[in-house]
């Protein structure tokens, strides 16, 4: 009889957010598969959990997976945790969970904190539909290309961003999606220096530039979807082409920006690109 793989969410800052069920599972399993055993060790010792750990991170995922599946197959139970929050959400574990299902091993989730849902729930932006974009590409050209693809997305968007890129990322967002687009920046959620700022992308960019929002800690950015019906189905290039056939390029970009809610400068640049093709 195979053991059970438990997927256990852990706090994203405040240790009191570990659920009693998560605490119980961590103490009861044979083995805890952790992204960083030193970091998880601190959590376990805080809660007096003595269960042995096994490292599973992105650099050893294949080999670690095989070993864990062997132990699960032999009837042991394993809890998968990540450094913070919910495993697999921009964290390792996908291969293990998938393989466990393929091998008929029971997978049980013990839900709890995630920076995604924590930020989204406090953002005051529509939550009936949203998309999680995780981390944007690190290189500016690739990041801007991805943001241009997302400019017409009508669902609320959730992004993770690394501390050293948050300013550049919000600047790019303001330029490509429009400085007036509503957004919410969550910094250091559930921690001592928690700061949540709601405002337009332009205001958030200014706050980061002035230091009113310190460039320190961990960030989640929630951005309102495009208004005005510029959904994924709208062909922006075609709209721009039609307008530019009748109007000077700057005027075409201005009207397209009003119709779609996208940034006027980004649309103007796109028009120039189209003209160069
Ligand atoms: N699996 C995790 C979860 O469910 O929250 C996310 C892991 S991902 C590698 C780490 C990113 O999550 C950080 O770079 C940051 O964008 C976000 N994050 C994690 N904890 C946070 C916190 N306390 N406040 C704000 N953002 C946080």
CSV table of C-alpha atoms and ligand atoms in Angstrom, one decimal:
chain,number,residue,atom,x,y,z
A,1,UNK,CA,0.0,0.0,0.0
A,2,UNK,CA,1.5,3.4,-1.0
A,3,UNK,CA,1.8,6.3,1.4
A,4,UNK,CA,0.2,9.7,1.0
A,5,UNK,CA,1.8,12.9,-0.4
A,6,UNK,CA,0.6,15.9,1.5
A,7,UNK,CA,1.0,19.4,-0.1
A,8,UNK,CA,1.3,21.7,2.9
A,9,UNK,CA,1.1,25.5,2.8
A,10,UNK,CA,3.3,27.4,5.3
A,11,UNK,CA,3.3,31.0,6.4
A,12,UNK,CA,4.5,33.8,4.1
A,13,UNK,CA,5.7,35.8,7.1
A,14,UNK,CA,3.7,35.6,10.3
A,15,UNK,CA,4.2,32.1,11.8
A,16,UNK,CA,0.8,32.2,13.5
A,17,UNK,CA,-0.6,31.6,10.0
A,18,UNK,CA,0.4,28.0,10.0
A,19,UNK,CA,-2.9,26.1,10.4
A,20,UNK,CA,-3.4,23.5,13.1
A,21,UNK,CA,-3.9,20.9,10.4
A,22,UNK,CA,-0.7,21.8,8.7
A,23,UNK,CA,1.2,21.6,12.0
A,24,UNK,CA,-0.4,18.2,12.7
A,25,UNK,CA,0.5,16.8,9.2
A,26,UNK,CA,4.1,18.0,9.5
A,27,UNK,CA,4.5,16.2,12.8
A,28,UNK,CA,2.8,13.0,11.6
A,29,UNK,CA,4.4,12.3,8.3
A,30,UNK,CA,7.6,10.2,7.9
A,31,UNK,CA,9.4,12.8,5.8
A,32,UNK,CA,9.2,16.4,4.9
A,33,UNK,CA,10.3,17.4,1.4
A,34,UNK,CA,11.5,21.0,1.7
A,35,UNK,CA,12.9,23.5,-0.8
A,36,UNK,CA,15.5,24.8,1.7
A,37,UNK,CA,15.9,22.5,4.7
A,38,UNK,CA,17.7,25.2,6.8
A,39,UNK,CA,14.8,27.6,6.4
A,40,UNK,CA,12.1,25.0,7.0
A,41,UNK,CA,14.2,23.7,9.9
A,42,UNK,CA,13.6,27.1,11.6
A,43,UNK,CA,9.8,26.7,11.1
A,44,UNK,CA,9.8,23.2,12.4
A,45,UNK,CA,11.8,24.0,15.5
A,46,UNK,CA,9.5,26.9,16.3
A,47,UNK,CA,6.6,24.4,16.3
A,48,UNK,CA,8.6,21.6,18.0
A,49,UNK,CA,8.3,19.3,14.9
A,50,UNK,CA,11.1,16.7,14.7
A,51,UNK,CA,10.2,15.0,11.4
A,52,UNK,CA,13.3,14.4,9.2
A,53,UNK,CA,13.7,16.5,6.1
A,54,UNK,CA,14.7,15.8,2.5
A,55,UNK,CA,15.8,18.5,0.1
A,56,UNK,CA,13.7,19.0,-3.1
A,57,UNK,CA,14.7,22.1,-5.0
A,58,UNK,CA,14.8,23.1,-8.7
A,59,UNK,CA,18.4,21.9,-9.1
A,60,UNK,CA,17.8,18.3,-7.9
A,61,UNK,CA,14.1,17.9,-8.7
A,62,UNK,CA,14.4,14.8,-10.9
A,63,UNK,CA,16.7,12.8,-8.6
A,64,UNK,CA,14.8,13.9,-5.5
A,65,UNK,CA,11.5,13.0,-7.1
A,66,UNK,CA,12.6,9.5,-7.9
A,67,UNK,CA,13.7,8.9,-4.3
A,68,UNK,CA,10.5,10.4,-2.8
A,69,UNK,CA,8.3,8.3,-5.1
A,70,UNK,CA,10.3,5.2,-4.0
A,71,UNK,CA,9.5,6.0,-0.4
A,72,UNK,CA,5.9,6.8,-1.1
A,73,UNK,CA,5.6,3.6,-3.0
A,74,UNK,CA,7.0,1.7,0.0
A,75,UNK,CA,4.2,3.1,2.2
A,76,UNK,CA,5.8,6.1,3.8
A,77,UNK,CA,4.0,9.4,4.0
A,78,UNK,CA,5.6,12.7,2.8
A,79,UNK,CA,4.7,16.3,3.3
A,80,UNK,CA,5.9,18.7,0.6
A,81,UNK,CA,6.5,22.3,1.7
A,82,UNK,CA,8.2,25.3,0.1
A,83,UNK,CA,10.2,28.2,1.7
A,84,UNK,CA,6.9,30.1,2.2
A,85,UNK,CA,3.3,29.9,1.1
A,86,UNK,CA,1.8,27.3,-1.1
A,87,UNK,CA,4.1,24.8,-2.8
A,88,UNK,CA,4.1,24.7,-6.7
A,89,UNK,CA,2.9,28.4,-6.9
A,90,UNK,CA,6.2,29.7,-8.5
A,91,UNK,CA,7.8,27.0,-6.4
A,92,UNK,CA,9.1,23.4,-7.0
A,93,UNK,CA,6.9,20.3,-6.8
A,94,UNK,CA,5.1,20.0,-10.1
A,95,UNK,CA,7.0,17.0,-11.2
A,96,UNK,CA,6.5,15.2,-7.9
A,97,UNK,CA,2.8,15.8,-7.7
A,98,UNK,CA,2.3,14.8,-11.4
A,99,UNK,CA,4.3,11.6,-11.0
A,100,UNK,CA,2.5,10.8,-7.8
A,101,UNK,CA,-0.9,10.9,-9.6
A,102,UNK,CA,0.5,8.8,-12.4
A,103,UNK,CA,1.6,6.2,-10.0
A,104,UNK,CA,-1.7,6.1,-8.1
A,105,UNK,CA,-0.3,7.7,-5.0
A,106,UNK,CA,-2.8,9.6,-2.9
A,107,UNK,CA,-2.2,13.4,-3.0
A,108,UNK,CA,-3.9,15.5,-0.3
A,109,UNK,CA,-3.7,19.3,-0.1
A,110,UNK,CA,-3.5,21.1,3.2
A,111,UNK,CA,-4.3,24.6,2.0
A,112,UNK,CA,-3.2,27.9,3.6
A,113,UNK,CA,-1.3,31.1,2.9
A,114,UNK,CA,-0.2,32.2,-0.5
A,115,UNK,CA,1.1,35.6,-1.5
A,116,UNK,CA,-1.2,35.4,-4.6
A,117,UNK,CA,-4.5,35.1,-2.7
A,118,UNK,CA,-3.4,37.3,0.2
A,119,UNK,CA,-2.6,40.2,-2.2
A,120,UNK,CA,-5.6,39.7,-4.4
A,121,UNK,CA,-8.0,39.6,-1.5
A,122,UNK,CA,-6.8,42.9,-0.1
A,123,UNK,CA,-6.5,44.7,-3.5
A,124,UNK,CA,-10.0,46.0,-4.0
A,125,UNK,CA,-9.9,45.0,-7.6
A,126,UNK,CA,-12.3,42.6,-9.3
A,127,UNK,CA,-11.7,39.1,-8.2
A,128,UNK,CA,-14.4,37.2,-10.1
A,129,UNK,CA,-11.9,36.4,-12.7
A,130,UNK,CA,-8.1,36.9,-12.4
A,131,UNK,CA,-4.9,35.5,-13.9
A,132,UNK,CA,-1.7,34.8,-12.2
A,133,UNK,CA,1.4,35.7,-14.2
A,134,UNK,CA,4.0,34.8,-11.7
A,135,UNK,CA,7.4,36.4,-12.4
A,136,UNK,CA,7.8,38.5,-15.5
A,137,UNK,CA,10.9,37.9,-17.6
A,138,UNK,CA,14.0,39.5,-16.0
A,139,UNK,CA,15.3,41.1,-19.2
A,140,UNK,CA,13.7,44.3,-20.1
A,141,UNK,CA,13.0,43.6,-23.7
A,142,UNK,CA,11.3,40.3,-22.9
A,143,UNK,CA,9.4,41.8,-20.0
A,144,UNK,CA,8.1,44.6,-22.2
A,145,UNK,CA,7.1,42.2,-24.9
A,146,UNK,CA,5.1,40.1,-22.4
A,147,UNK,CA,3.5,43.2,-21.0
A,148,UNK,CA,2.5,44.3,-24.5
A,149,UNK,CA,0.8,40.9,-24.9
A,150,UNK,CA,-1.1,41.4,-21.6
A,151,UNK,CA,-2.1,45.0,-22.3
A,152,UNK,CA,-5.5,44.0,-23.5
A,153,UNK,CA,-6.1,41.3,-20.8
A,154,UNK,CA,-9.5,42.2,-19.1
A,155,UNK,CA,-9.0,40.0,-16.0
A,156,UNK,CA,-7.2,41.3,-12.9
A,157,UNK,CA,-3.6,40.3,-13.2
A,158,UNK,CA,-1.3,39.2,-10.3
A,159,UNK,CA,2.5,39.4,-10.7
A,160,UNK,CA,5.4,38.5,-8.4
A,161,UNK,CA,8.4,40.7,-8.7
A,162,UNK,CA,11.9,40.5,-7.3
A,163,UNK,CA,13.1,43.4,-5.1
A,164,UNK,CA,15.8,44.6,-7.5
A,165,UNK,CA,13.4,44.8,-10.5
A,166,UNK,CA,10.2,46.2,-8.9
A,167,UNK,CA,10.8,49.8,-9.9
A,168,UNK,CA,11.7,48.9,-13.5
A,169,UNK,CA,8.7,46.6,-13.7
A,170,UNK,CA,6.2,49.2,-12.4
A,171,UNK,CA,7.7,51.8,-14.8
A,172,UNK,CA,7.2,49.5,-17.7
A,173,UNK,CA,3.7,48.6,-16.6
A,174,UNK,CA,2.7,52.3,-16.4
A,175,UNK,CA,4.1,53.0,-19.8
A,176,UNK,CA,2.6,50.0,-21.6
A,177,UNK,CA,-0.7,49.6,-19.8
A,178,UNK,CA,-1.2,53.3,-19.1
A,179,UNK,CA,-0.3,55.4,-16.0
A,180,UNK,CA,-3.9,55.7,-15.1
A,181,UNK,CA,-4.6,51.9,-14.8
A,182,UNK,CA,-5.6,51.0,-11.2
A,183,UNK,CA,-3.2,48.8,-9.3
A,184,UNK,CA,-2.2,47.5,-5.8
A,185,UNK,CA,1.2,46.9,-4.5
A,186,UNK,CA,1.6,44.6,-1.5
A,187,UNK,CA,5.0,44.6,0.2
A,188,UNK,CA,6.1,42.3,3.0
A,189,UNK,CA,2.6,40.8,3.6
A,190,UNK,CA,2.0,39.6,7.2
A,191,UNK,CA,5.4,40.8,8.2
A,192,UNK,CA,6.6,43.6,10.5
A,193,UNK,CA,7.0,46.1,7.7
A,194,UNK,CA,3.9,45.2,5.7
A,195,UNK,CA,2.8,48.0,3.4
A,196,UNK,CA,-0.1,47.9,0.9
A,197,UNK,CA,-0.6,50.8,-1.5
A,198,UNK,CA,-3.5,51.2,-3.8
A,199,UNK,CA,-3.3,53.7,-6.6
A,200,UNK,CA,-2.8,54.1,-10.3
A,201,UNK,CA,0.3,52.6,-11.9
A,202,UNK,CA,1.7,56.1,-12.4
A,203,UNK,CA,1.2,56.8,-8.6
A,204,UNK,CA,2.9,53.5,-7.7
A,205,UNK,CA,5.8,54.3,-10.0
A,206,UNK,CA,6.2,57.7,-8.4
A,207,UNK,CA,6.0,56.1,-4.9
A,208,UNK,CA,8.8,53.7,-5.7
A,209,UNK,CA,10.9,56.5,-7.3
A,210,UNK,CA,10.5,58.8,-4.3
A,211,UNK,CA,11.1,56.1,-1.7
A,212,UNK,CA,7.6,56.5,-0.2
A,213,UNK,CA,7.4,52.8,-1.1
A,214,UNK,CA,10.8,51.5,0.0
A,215,UNK,CA,12.5,49.2,-2.5
A,216,UNK,CA,13.0,46.5,0.2
A,217,UNK,CA,11.3,43.2,0.9
A,218,UNK,CA,9.0,41.0,-1.1
A,219,UNK,CA,6.4,42.3,-3.5
A,220,UNK,CA,3.2,41.3,-5.2
A,221,UNK,CA,1.6,43.6,-7.8
A,222,UNK,CA,-2.1,43.4,-8.7
A,223,UNK,CA,-3.1,45.2,-11.8
A,224,UNK,CA,-6.7,45.9,-13.0
A,225,UNK,CA,-7.7,44.4,-16.3
A,226,UNK,CA,-8.0,46.5,-19.4
A,227,UNK,CA,-11.3,48.5,-19.5
A,228,UNK,CA,-13.2,49.5,-22.6
A,229,UNK,CA,-13.5,46.0,-24.1
A,230,UNK,CA,-9.9,45.7,-25.4
A,231,UNK,CA,-10.1,42.0,-24.5
A,232,UNK,CA,-7.8,39.3,-25.8
A,233,UNK,CA,-10.1,39.1,-28.9
A,234,UNK,CA,-9.4,42.7,-30.0
A,235,UNK,CA,-6.9,43.0,-32.8
A,236,UNK,CA,-4.9,46.0,-31.7
A,237,UNK,CA,-2.7,46.0,-34.8
A,238,UNK,CA,-5.7,46.1,-37.0
A,239,UNK,CA,-7.4,48.9,-35.0
A,240,UNK,CA,-4.2,50.9,-35.2
A,241,UNK,CA,-3.8,50.2,-38.9
A,242,UNK,CA,-7.4,51.3,-39.7
A,243,UNK,CA,-7.0,54.5,-37.6
A,244,UNK,CA,-3.6,55.3,-39.1
A,245,UNK,CA,-5.0,55.0,-42.6
A,246,UNK,CA,-7.2,58.0,-41.9
A,247,UNK,CA,-5.2,60.0,-39.3
A,248,UNK,CA,-1.7,61.1,-38.3
A,249,UNK,CA,0.1,58.5,-36.2
A,250,UNK,CA,0.0,60.4,-33.0
A,251,UNK,CA,-3.8,61.0,-33.3
A,252,UNK,CA,-4.4,57.4,-34.2
A,253,UNK,CA,-2.5,56.3,-31.1
A,254,UNK,CA,-4.4,58.8,-28.9
A,255,UNK,CA,-7.8,57.5,-30.1
A,256,UNK,CA,-6.7,53.8,-29.9
A,257,UNK,CA,-5.5,54.5,-26.3
A,258,UNK,CA,-8.9,56.0,-25.4
A,259,UNK,CA,-10.8,53.1,-27.0
A,260,UNK,CA,-8.7,50.3,-25.5
A,261,UNK,CA,-7.4,51.7,-22.2
A,262,UNK,CA,-3.8,50.9,-23.3
A,263,UNK,CA,-0.9,53.3,-23.0
A,264,UNK,CA,-0.8,56.0,-25.8
A,265,UNK,CA,3.1,55.9,-26.0
A,266,UNK,CA,3.2,52.2,-26.3
A,267,UNK,CA,0.5,52.3,-29.0
A,268,UNK,CA,2.4,55.0,-30.9
A,269,UNK,CA,5.6,52.9,-30.8
A,270,UNK,CA,3.7,49.9,-32.0
A,271,UNK,CA,2.3,52.0,-34.9
A,272,UNK,CA,5.9,53.0,-35.9
A,273,UNK,CA,6.9,49.3,-35.7
A,274,UNK,CA,4.0,48.3,-38.0
A,275,UNK,CA,4.9,51.1,-40.4
A,276,UNK,CA,8.5,49.8,-40.5
A,277,UNK,CA,7.4,46.2,-41.3
B,1,LIG,N1,4.7,29.8,-3.2
B,1,LIG,C1,4.7,31.1,-2.7
B,1,LIG,C2,3.3,31.5,-2.3
B,1,LIG,O1,2.3,30.7,-2.4
B,1,LIG,O2,3.1,32.6,-1.8
B,1,LIG,C3,5.4,32.1,-3.6
B,1,LIG,C4,6.8,31.7,-3.9
B,1,LIG,S1,7.6,32.8,-5.0
B,1,LIG,C5,9.2,31.9,-5.2
B,1,LIG,C6,8.1,34.1,-3.9
B,1,LIG,C7,7.5,35.4,-4.3
B,1,LIG,O3,6.2,35.5,-3.7
B,1,LIG,C8,8.2,36.7,-3.9
B,1,LIG,O4,9.2,37.1,-4.8
B,1,LIG,C9,7.1,37.7,-3.8
B,1,LIG,O5,6.8,38.2,-5.1
B,1,LIG,C10,5.9,36.8,-3.3
B,1,LIG,N2,5.8,36.8,-1.8
B,1,LIG,C11,6.1,35.8,-1.0
B,1,LIG,N3,5.9,36.2,0.3
B,1,LIG,C12,5.5,37.5,0.3
B,1,LIG,C13,5.1,38.4,1.2
B,1,LIG,N4,5.1,38.1,2.5
B,1,LIG,N5,4.7,39.7,0.8
B,1,LIG,C14,4.7,40.0,-0.5
B,1,LIG,N6,5.1,39.1,-1.4
B,1,LIG,C15,5.5,37.9,-1.1
